[in-house]
Coordinates of C-alpha atoms and ligand atoms in Angstrom, one line a residue:
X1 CA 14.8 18.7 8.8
X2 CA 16.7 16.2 10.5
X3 CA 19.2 18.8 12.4
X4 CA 18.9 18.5 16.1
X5 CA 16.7 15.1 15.9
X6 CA 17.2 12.8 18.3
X7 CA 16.9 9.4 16.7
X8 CA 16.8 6.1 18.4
X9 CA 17.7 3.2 16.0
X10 CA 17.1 -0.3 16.9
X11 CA 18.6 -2.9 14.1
X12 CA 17.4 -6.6 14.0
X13 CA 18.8 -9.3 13.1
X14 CA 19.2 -9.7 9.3
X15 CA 21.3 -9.3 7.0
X16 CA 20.4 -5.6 6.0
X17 CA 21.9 -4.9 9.2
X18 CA 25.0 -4.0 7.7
X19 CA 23.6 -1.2 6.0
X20 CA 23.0 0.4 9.0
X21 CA 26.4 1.7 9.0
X22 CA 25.8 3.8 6.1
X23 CA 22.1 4.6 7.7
X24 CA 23.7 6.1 10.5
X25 CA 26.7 8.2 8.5
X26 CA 23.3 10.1 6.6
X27 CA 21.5 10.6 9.9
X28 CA 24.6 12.1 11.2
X29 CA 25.3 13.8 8.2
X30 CA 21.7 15.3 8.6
X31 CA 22.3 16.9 11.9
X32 CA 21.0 14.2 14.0
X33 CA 22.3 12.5 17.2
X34 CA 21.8 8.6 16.9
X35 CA 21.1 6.3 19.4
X36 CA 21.3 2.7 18.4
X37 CA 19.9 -0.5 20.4
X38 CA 21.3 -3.7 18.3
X39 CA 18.8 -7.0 19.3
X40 CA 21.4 -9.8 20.2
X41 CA 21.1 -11.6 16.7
X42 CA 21.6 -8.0 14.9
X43 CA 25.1 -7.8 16.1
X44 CA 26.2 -11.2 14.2
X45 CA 25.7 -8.8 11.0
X46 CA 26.7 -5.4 11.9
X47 CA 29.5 -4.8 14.9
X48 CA 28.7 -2.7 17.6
X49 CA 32.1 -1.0 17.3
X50 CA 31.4 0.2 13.9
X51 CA 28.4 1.6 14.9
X52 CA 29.5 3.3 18.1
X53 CA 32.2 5.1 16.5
X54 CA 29.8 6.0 13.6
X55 CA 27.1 7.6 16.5
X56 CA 29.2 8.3 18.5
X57 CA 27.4 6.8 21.4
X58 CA 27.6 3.7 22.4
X59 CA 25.6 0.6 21.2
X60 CA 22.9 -0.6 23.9
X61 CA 22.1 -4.6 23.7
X62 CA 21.1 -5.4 27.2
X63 CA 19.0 -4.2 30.3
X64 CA 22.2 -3.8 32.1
X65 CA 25.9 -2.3 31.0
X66 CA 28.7 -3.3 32.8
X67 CA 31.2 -1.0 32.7
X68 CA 34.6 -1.0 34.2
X69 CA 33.6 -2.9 37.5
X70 CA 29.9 -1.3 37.6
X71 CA 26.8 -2.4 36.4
X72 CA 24.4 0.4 34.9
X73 CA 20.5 0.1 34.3
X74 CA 19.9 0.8 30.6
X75 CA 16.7 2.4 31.4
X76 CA 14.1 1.7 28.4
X77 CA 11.6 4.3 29.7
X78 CA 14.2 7.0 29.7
X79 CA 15.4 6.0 26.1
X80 CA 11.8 5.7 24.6
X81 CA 11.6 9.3 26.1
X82 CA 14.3 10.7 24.9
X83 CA 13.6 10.3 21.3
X84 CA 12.0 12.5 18.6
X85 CA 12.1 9.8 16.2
X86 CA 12.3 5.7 16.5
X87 CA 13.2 3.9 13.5
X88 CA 13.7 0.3 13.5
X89 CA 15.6 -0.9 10.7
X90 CA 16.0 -4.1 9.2
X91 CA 12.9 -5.2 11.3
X92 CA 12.6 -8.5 11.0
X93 CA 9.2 -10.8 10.8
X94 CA 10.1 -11.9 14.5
X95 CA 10.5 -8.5 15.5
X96 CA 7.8 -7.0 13.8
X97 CA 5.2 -9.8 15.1
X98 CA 6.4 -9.1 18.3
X99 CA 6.2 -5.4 18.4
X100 CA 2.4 -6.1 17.3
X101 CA 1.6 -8.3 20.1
X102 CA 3.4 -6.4 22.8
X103 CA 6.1 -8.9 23.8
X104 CA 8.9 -7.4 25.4
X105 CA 11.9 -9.7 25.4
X106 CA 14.4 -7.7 25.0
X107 CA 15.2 -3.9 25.6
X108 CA 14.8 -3.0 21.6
X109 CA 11.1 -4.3 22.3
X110 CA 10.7 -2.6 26.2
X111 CA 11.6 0.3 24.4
X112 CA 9.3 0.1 21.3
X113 CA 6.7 0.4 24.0
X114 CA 7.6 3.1 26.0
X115 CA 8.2 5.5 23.1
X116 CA 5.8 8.2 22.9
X117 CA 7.8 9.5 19.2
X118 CA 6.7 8.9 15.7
X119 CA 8.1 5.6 14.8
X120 CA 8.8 3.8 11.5
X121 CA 10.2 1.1 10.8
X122 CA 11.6 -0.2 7.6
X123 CA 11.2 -4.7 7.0
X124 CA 13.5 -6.6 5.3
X125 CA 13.2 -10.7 4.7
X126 CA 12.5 -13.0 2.3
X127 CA 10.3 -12.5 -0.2
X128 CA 8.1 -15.6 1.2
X129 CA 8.4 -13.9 4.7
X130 CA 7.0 -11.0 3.3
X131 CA 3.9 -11.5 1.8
X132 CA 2.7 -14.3 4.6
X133 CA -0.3 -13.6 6.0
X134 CA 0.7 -13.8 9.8
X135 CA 3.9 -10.8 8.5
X136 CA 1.0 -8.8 7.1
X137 CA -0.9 -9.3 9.8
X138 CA 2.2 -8.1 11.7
X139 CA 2.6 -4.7 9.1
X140 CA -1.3 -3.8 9.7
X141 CA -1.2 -4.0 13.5
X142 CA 1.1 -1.8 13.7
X143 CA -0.4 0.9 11.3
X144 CA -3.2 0.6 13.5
X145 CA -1.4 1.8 16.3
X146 CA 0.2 4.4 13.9
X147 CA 3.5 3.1 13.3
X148 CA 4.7 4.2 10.2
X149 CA 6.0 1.4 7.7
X150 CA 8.6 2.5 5.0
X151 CA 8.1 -0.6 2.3
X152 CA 10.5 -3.2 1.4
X153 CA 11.5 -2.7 -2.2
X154 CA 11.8 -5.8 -5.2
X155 CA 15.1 -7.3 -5.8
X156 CA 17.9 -9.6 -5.4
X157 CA 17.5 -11.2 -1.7
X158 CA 20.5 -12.2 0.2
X159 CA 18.7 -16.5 -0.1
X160 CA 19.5 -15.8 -4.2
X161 CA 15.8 -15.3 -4.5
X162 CA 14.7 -12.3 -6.7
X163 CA 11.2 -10.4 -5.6
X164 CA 9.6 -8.3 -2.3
X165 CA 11.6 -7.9 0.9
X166 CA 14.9 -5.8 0.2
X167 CA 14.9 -3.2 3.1
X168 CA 14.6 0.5 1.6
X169 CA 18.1 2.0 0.6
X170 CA 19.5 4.0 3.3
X171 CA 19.0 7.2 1.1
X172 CA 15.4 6.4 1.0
X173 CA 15.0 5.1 4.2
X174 CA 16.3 9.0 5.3
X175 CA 13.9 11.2 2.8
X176 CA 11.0 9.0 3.6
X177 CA 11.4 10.4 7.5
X178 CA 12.3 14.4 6.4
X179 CA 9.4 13.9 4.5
X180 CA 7.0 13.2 7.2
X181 CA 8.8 15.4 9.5
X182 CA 7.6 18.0 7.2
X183 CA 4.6 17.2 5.8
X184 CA 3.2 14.0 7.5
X185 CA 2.3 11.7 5.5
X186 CA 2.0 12.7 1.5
X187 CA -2.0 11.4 1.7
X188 CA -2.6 12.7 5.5
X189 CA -5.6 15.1 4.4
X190 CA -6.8 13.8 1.4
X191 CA -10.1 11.8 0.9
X192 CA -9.7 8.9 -1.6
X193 CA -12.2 6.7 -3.6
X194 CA -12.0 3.8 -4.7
X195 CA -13.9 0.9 -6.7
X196 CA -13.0 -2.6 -6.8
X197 CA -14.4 -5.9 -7.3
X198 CA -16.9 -7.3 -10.3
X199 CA -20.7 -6.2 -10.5
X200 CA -23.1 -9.0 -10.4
X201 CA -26.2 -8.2 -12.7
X202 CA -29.4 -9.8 -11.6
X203 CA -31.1 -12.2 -14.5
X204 CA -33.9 -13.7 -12.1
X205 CA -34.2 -13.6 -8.3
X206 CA -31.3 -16.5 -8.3
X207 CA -29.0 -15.8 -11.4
X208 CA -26.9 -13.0 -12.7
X209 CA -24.2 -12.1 -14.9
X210 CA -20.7 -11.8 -13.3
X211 CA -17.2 -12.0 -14.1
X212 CA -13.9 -13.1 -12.1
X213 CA -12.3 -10.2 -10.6
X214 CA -11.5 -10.8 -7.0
X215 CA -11.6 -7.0 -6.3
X216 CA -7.5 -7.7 -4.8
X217 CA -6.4 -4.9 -6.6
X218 CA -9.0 -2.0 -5.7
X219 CA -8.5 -3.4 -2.0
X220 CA -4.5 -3.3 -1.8
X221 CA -5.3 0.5 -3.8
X222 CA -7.2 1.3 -0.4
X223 CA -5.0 0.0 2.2
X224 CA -1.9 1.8 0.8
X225 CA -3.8 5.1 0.4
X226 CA -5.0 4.4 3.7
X227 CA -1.2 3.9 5.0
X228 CA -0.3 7.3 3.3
X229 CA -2.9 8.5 5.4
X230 CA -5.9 9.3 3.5
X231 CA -9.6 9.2 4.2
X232 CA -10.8 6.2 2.1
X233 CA -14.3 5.4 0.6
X234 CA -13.9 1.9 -1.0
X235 CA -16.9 0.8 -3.4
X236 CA -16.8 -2.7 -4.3
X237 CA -18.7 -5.3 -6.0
X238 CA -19.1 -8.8 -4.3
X239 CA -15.9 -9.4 -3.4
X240 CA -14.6 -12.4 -0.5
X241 CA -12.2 -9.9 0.4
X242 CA -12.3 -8.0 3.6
X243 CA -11.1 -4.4 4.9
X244 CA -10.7 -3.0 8.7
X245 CA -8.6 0.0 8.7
X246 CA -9.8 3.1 10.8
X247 CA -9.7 5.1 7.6
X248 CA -11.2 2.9 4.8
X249 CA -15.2 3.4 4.4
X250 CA -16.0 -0.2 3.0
X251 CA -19.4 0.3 0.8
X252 CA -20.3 -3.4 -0.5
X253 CA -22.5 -2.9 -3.6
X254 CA -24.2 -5.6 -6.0
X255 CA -24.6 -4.1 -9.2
X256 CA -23.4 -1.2 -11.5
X257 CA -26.2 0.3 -10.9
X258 CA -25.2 0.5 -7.4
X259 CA -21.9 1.0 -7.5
X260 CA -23.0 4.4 -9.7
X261 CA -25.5 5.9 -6.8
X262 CA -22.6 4.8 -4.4
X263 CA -19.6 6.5 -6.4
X264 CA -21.6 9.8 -7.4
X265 CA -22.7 10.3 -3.3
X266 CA -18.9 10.2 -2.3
X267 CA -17.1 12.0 -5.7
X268 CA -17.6 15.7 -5.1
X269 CA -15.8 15.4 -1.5
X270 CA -13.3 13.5 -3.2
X271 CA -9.6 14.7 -4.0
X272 CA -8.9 11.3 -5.9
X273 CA -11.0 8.8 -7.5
X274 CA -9.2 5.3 -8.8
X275 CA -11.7 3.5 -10.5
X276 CA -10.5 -0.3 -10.3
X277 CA -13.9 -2.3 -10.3
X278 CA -14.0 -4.8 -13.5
X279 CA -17.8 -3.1 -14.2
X280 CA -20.3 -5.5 -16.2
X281 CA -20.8 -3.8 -19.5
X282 CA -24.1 -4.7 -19.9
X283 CA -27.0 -5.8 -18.0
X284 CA -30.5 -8.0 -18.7
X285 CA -32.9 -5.3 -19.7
X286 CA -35.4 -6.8 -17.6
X287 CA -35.2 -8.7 -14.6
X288 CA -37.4 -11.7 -13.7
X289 CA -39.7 -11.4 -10.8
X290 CA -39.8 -15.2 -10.6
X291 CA -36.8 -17.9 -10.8
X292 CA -36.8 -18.8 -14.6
X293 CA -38.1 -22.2 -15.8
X294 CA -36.1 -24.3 -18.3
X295 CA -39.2 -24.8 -20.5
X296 CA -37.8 -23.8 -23.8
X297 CA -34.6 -25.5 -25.6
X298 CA -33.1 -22.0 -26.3
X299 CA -33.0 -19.0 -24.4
X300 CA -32.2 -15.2 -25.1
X301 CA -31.2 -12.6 -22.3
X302 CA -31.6 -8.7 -24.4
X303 CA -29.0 -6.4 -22.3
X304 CA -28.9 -3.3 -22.4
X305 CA -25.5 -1.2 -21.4
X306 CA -24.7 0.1 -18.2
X307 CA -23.7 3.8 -17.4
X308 CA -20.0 4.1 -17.7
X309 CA -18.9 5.4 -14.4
X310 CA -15.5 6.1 -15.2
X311 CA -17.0 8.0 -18.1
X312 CA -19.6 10.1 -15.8
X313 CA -16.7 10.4 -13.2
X314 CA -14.7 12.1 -16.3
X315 CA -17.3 14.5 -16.7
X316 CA -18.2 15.9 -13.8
X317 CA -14.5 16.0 -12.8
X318 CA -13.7 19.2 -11.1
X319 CA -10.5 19.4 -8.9
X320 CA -10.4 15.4 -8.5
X321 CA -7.5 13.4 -9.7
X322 CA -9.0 10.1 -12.0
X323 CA -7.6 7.4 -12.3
X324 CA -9.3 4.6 -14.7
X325 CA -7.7 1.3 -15.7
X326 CA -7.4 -0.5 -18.9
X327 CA -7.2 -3.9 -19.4
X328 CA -6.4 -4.5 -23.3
X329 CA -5.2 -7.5 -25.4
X330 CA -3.5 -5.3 -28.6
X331 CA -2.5 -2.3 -29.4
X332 CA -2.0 -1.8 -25.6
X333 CA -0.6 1.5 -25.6
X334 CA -2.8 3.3 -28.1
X335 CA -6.2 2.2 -26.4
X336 CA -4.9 3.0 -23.2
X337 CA -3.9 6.3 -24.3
X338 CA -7.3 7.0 -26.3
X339 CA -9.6 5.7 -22.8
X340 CA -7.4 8.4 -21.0
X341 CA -8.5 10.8 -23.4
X342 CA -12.2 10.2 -24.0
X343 CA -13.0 9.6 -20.3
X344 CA -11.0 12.9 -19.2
X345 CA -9.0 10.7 -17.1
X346 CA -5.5 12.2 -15.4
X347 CA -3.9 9.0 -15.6
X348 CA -4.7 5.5 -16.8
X349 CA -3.5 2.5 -15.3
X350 CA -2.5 -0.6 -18.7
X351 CA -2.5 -4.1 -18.0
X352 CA -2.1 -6.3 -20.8
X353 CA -3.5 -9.7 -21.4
X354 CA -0.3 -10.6 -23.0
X355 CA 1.8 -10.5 -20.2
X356 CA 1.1 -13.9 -17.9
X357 CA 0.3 -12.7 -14.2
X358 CA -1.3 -9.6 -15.0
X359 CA -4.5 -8.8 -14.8
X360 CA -7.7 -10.2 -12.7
X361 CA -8.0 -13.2 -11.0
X362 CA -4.1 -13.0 -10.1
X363 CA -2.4 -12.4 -7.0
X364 CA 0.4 -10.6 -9.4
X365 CA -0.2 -7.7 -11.7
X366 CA 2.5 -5.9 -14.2
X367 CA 1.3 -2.6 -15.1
X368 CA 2.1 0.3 -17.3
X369 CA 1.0 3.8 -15.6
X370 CA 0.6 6.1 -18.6
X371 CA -0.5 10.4 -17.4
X372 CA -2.4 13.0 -19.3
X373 CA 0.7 14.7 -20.8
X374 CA 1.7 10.8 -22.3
X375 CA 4.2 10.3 -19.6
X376 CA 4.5 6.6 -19.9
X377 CA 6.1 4.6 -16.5
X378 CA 6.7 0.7 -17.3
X379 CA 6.8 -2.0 -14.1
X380 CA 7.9 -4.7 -13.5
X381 CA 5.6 -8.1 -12.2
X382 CA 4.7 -7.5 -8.8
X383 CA 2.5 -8.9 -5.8
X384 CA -0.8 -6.5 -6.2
X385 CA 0.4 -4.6 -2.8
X386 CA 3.4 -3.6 -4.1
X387 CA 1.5 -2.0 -7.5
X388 CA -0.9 -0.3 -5.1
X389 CA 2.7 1.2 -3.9
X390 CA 3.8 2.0 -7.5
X391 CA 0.4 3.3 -8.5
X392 CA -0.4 5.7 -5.1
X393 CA 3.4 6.7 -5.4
X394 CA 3.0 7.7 -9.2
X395 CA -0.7 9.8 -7.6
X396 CA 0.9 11.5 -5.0
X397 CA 4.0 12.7 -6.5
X398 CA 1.7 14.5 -9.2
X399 CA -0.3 16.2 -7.0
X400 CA 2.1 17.2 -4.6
X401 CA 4.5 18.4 -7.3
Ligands
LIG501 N1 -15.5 1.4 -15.9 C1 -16.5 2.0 -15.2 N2 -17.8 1.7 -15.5 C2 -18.2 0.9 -16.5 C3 -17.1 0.3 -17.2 C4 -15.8 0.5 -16.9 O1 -16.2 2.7 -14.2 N3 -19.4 0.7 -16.7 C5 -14.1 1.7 -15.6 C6 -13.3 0.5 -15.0 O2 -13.3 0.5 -13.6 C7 -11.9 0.8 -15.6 C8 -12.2 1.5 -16.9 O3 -13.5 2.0 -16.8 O4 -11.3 1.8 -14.8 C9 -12.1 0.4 -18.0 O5 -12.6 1.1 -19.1 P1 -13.4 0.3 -20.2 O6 -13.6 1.2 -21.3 O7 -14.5 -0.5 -19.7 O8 -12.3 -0.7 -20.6 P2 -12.6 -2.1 -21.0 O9 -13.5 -2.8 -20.1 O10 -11.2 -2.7 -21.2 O11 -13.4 -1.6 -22.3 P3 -13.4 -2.2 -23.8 O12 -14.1 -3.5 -23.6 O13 -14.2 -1.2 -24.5 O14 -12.0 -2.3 -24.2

């Protein structure tokens, strides 16, 4: 895949610069010739030597080389050109906001914007850095412009901290790109839907019945399906949250009810269907015309139950691959498993109660992804985006196996 590539690498400034060295040896390994531009901070982590006699070309830092009594025009226009691939790797937060607001201080950055190639680039910072809104910011900008990111990973981080910013091994970093190469991206023609969010059932013209789901979890669901480049139709309940991605169809429902019609019109097109909403079980059987008075001391709402649309999903299911979640206090495992089975789900997503940051309500969740043939995949606690990575990645390497 990679044989006869022509692959510019530009390396930031942290320390997961030194694993460049080992990024290179694969690429080279692959087939491909390697072209590296090392940002002025990158080469206190990673020396250019190494890396020139890795490539085999020599390391570019500035607009101009001199070399042996002449000075040579390292020309960015020509090297963004001359690429099949551009990979930036670490990329730091400083890079990676500036790539997404076209500054161009230095020829890594010139270069980033003359470059016509596919390019990817892998982040790697602190796990604070990470998950700040202005770095997310940063990440979405530059999947708008169709930059392809290859995540972070959880663990140790070189401040002592353990959680999200640990750049993608080297081995990954490589499969991640043949994998494109070959087949785009694994989501590229695939339409996905989505519910997030509570449902809000009306008691009078000014009350309802709600609960406290932010809808975070269904929304990080659609902007990493959205990244693996599917066609997204996201349903949710009232939710603060917000969505603007060229491929995710926001539908903003109220009620069940509602989210029903809206989830039926979009299912038969659909290829997947995750089914995230925290839906109100029940509803008032009748709803008030008028705002209710407080005349009597007691007061009695008689619901009735809403349609189960996981259920109805289940049902009708023809080539669609549903997803329902479970959200279970005891005998985790065993109720999970039997809400798989009744609803004719192909996989079932377990949070338990017991574990503290799981759940709704959280910005953390800790999930147990559990298939149709009992294949059972534990996680650790994450930040919700990173499930949504654990969860799409579980999806996509069953239907593309
Ligand atoms: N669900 C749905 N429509 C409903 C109720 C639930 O689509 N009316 C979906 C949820 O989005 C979730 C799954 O079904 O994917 C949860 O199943 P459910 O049986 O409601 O689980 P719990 O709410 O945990 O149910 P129970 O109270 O019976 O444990």
């Amino acid at each position: 895949m990679l044989s006869g590539k022509k692959i510019l690498l530009g390396i930031t400034g942290g320390i997961a610069a030194y694993k460049t060295t080992f990024l290179v040896r694969l690429l080279i390994k692959a087939g491909a010739t390697v072209k590296i531009i090392l940002t002025e901070s990158a080469s206190s982590f990673v020396s250019p030597l190494t890396l020139a006699t890795l490539s085999k070309n020599p390391v570019l830092s500035s607009f101009v080389l001199e070399d042996k009594g002449s000075t040579n025009w390292n020309n960015h226009v020509e090297l963004g050109l001359w690429a099949d691939v551009m990979l930036i790797a670490p990329a730091t937060a400083n890079t990676l906001s500036k790539m997404a607001n076209g500054t161009c201080d230095n020829l890594l950055l010139a270069t980033y914007l003359s470059a016509k190639c596919p390019i990817f680039f892998a982040p790697a910072m602190d796990l604070d850095m990470y998950k700040h809104p202005s770095t997310k910011e940063s990440f979405q900008k530059l999947e708008s412009f169709k930059n392809v990111m290859i995540p972070a990973t959880s663990g140790e981080l070189a401040s002592g901290l353990h959680g999200e910013g640990r750049m993608a091994e080297p081995e990954d970093i490589v499969s991640f790109i043949k994998q494109f190469l070959s087949e785009g991206l694994p989501l590229s023609d695939k339409k996905v839907l989505i519910t997030a969010g509570p449902t809000y059932e009306a008691i009078d013209p000014v009350r309802f019945i709600g609960n406290h789901s932010t809808g975070l979890m269904g929304y990080e669901l659609a902007r990493e399906a959205a990244r693996l480049g599917a066609k997204v139709v996201l349903v949710s309940g009232p939710s603060h949250l917000n969505i603007e991605h060229d491929f995710v169809d926001l539908v903003r429902v109220v009620s069940a009810d509602e989210m029903y019609d809206a989830v039926h019109s979009h299912y038969e097109s659909s290829d997947i269907a995750i089914c995230a909403a925290a839906v109100a079980d029940y509803k008032p059987e009748l709803i008030a015309e008028q705002k209710i008075k407080k005349t009597s001391s007691t007061f009695n709402i008689n619901l009735v139950k809403n349609k189960d649309i996981l259920y109805s999903l289940g049902e009708q299911k023809k080539h669609q691959f549903l997803v329902g979640f479970a959200l279970e206090t005891e005998n985790e495992l065993e109720n999970a498993k039997r809400k798989l089975k009744k609803k004719n789900l192909d996989a079932i997503v377990l949070n338990s109660l017991n574990d503290s940051g799981a759940g709704f309500g959280t910005s953390t969740n800790k999930i147990t992804f559990i298939d149709k043939n009992s294949k059972i995949t534990a996680f650790e606690l994450k930040s919700k985006s990173a499930v949504a990575v654990d969860i799409l990645s579980e999806i996509t390497n069953r239907i593309n196996a």
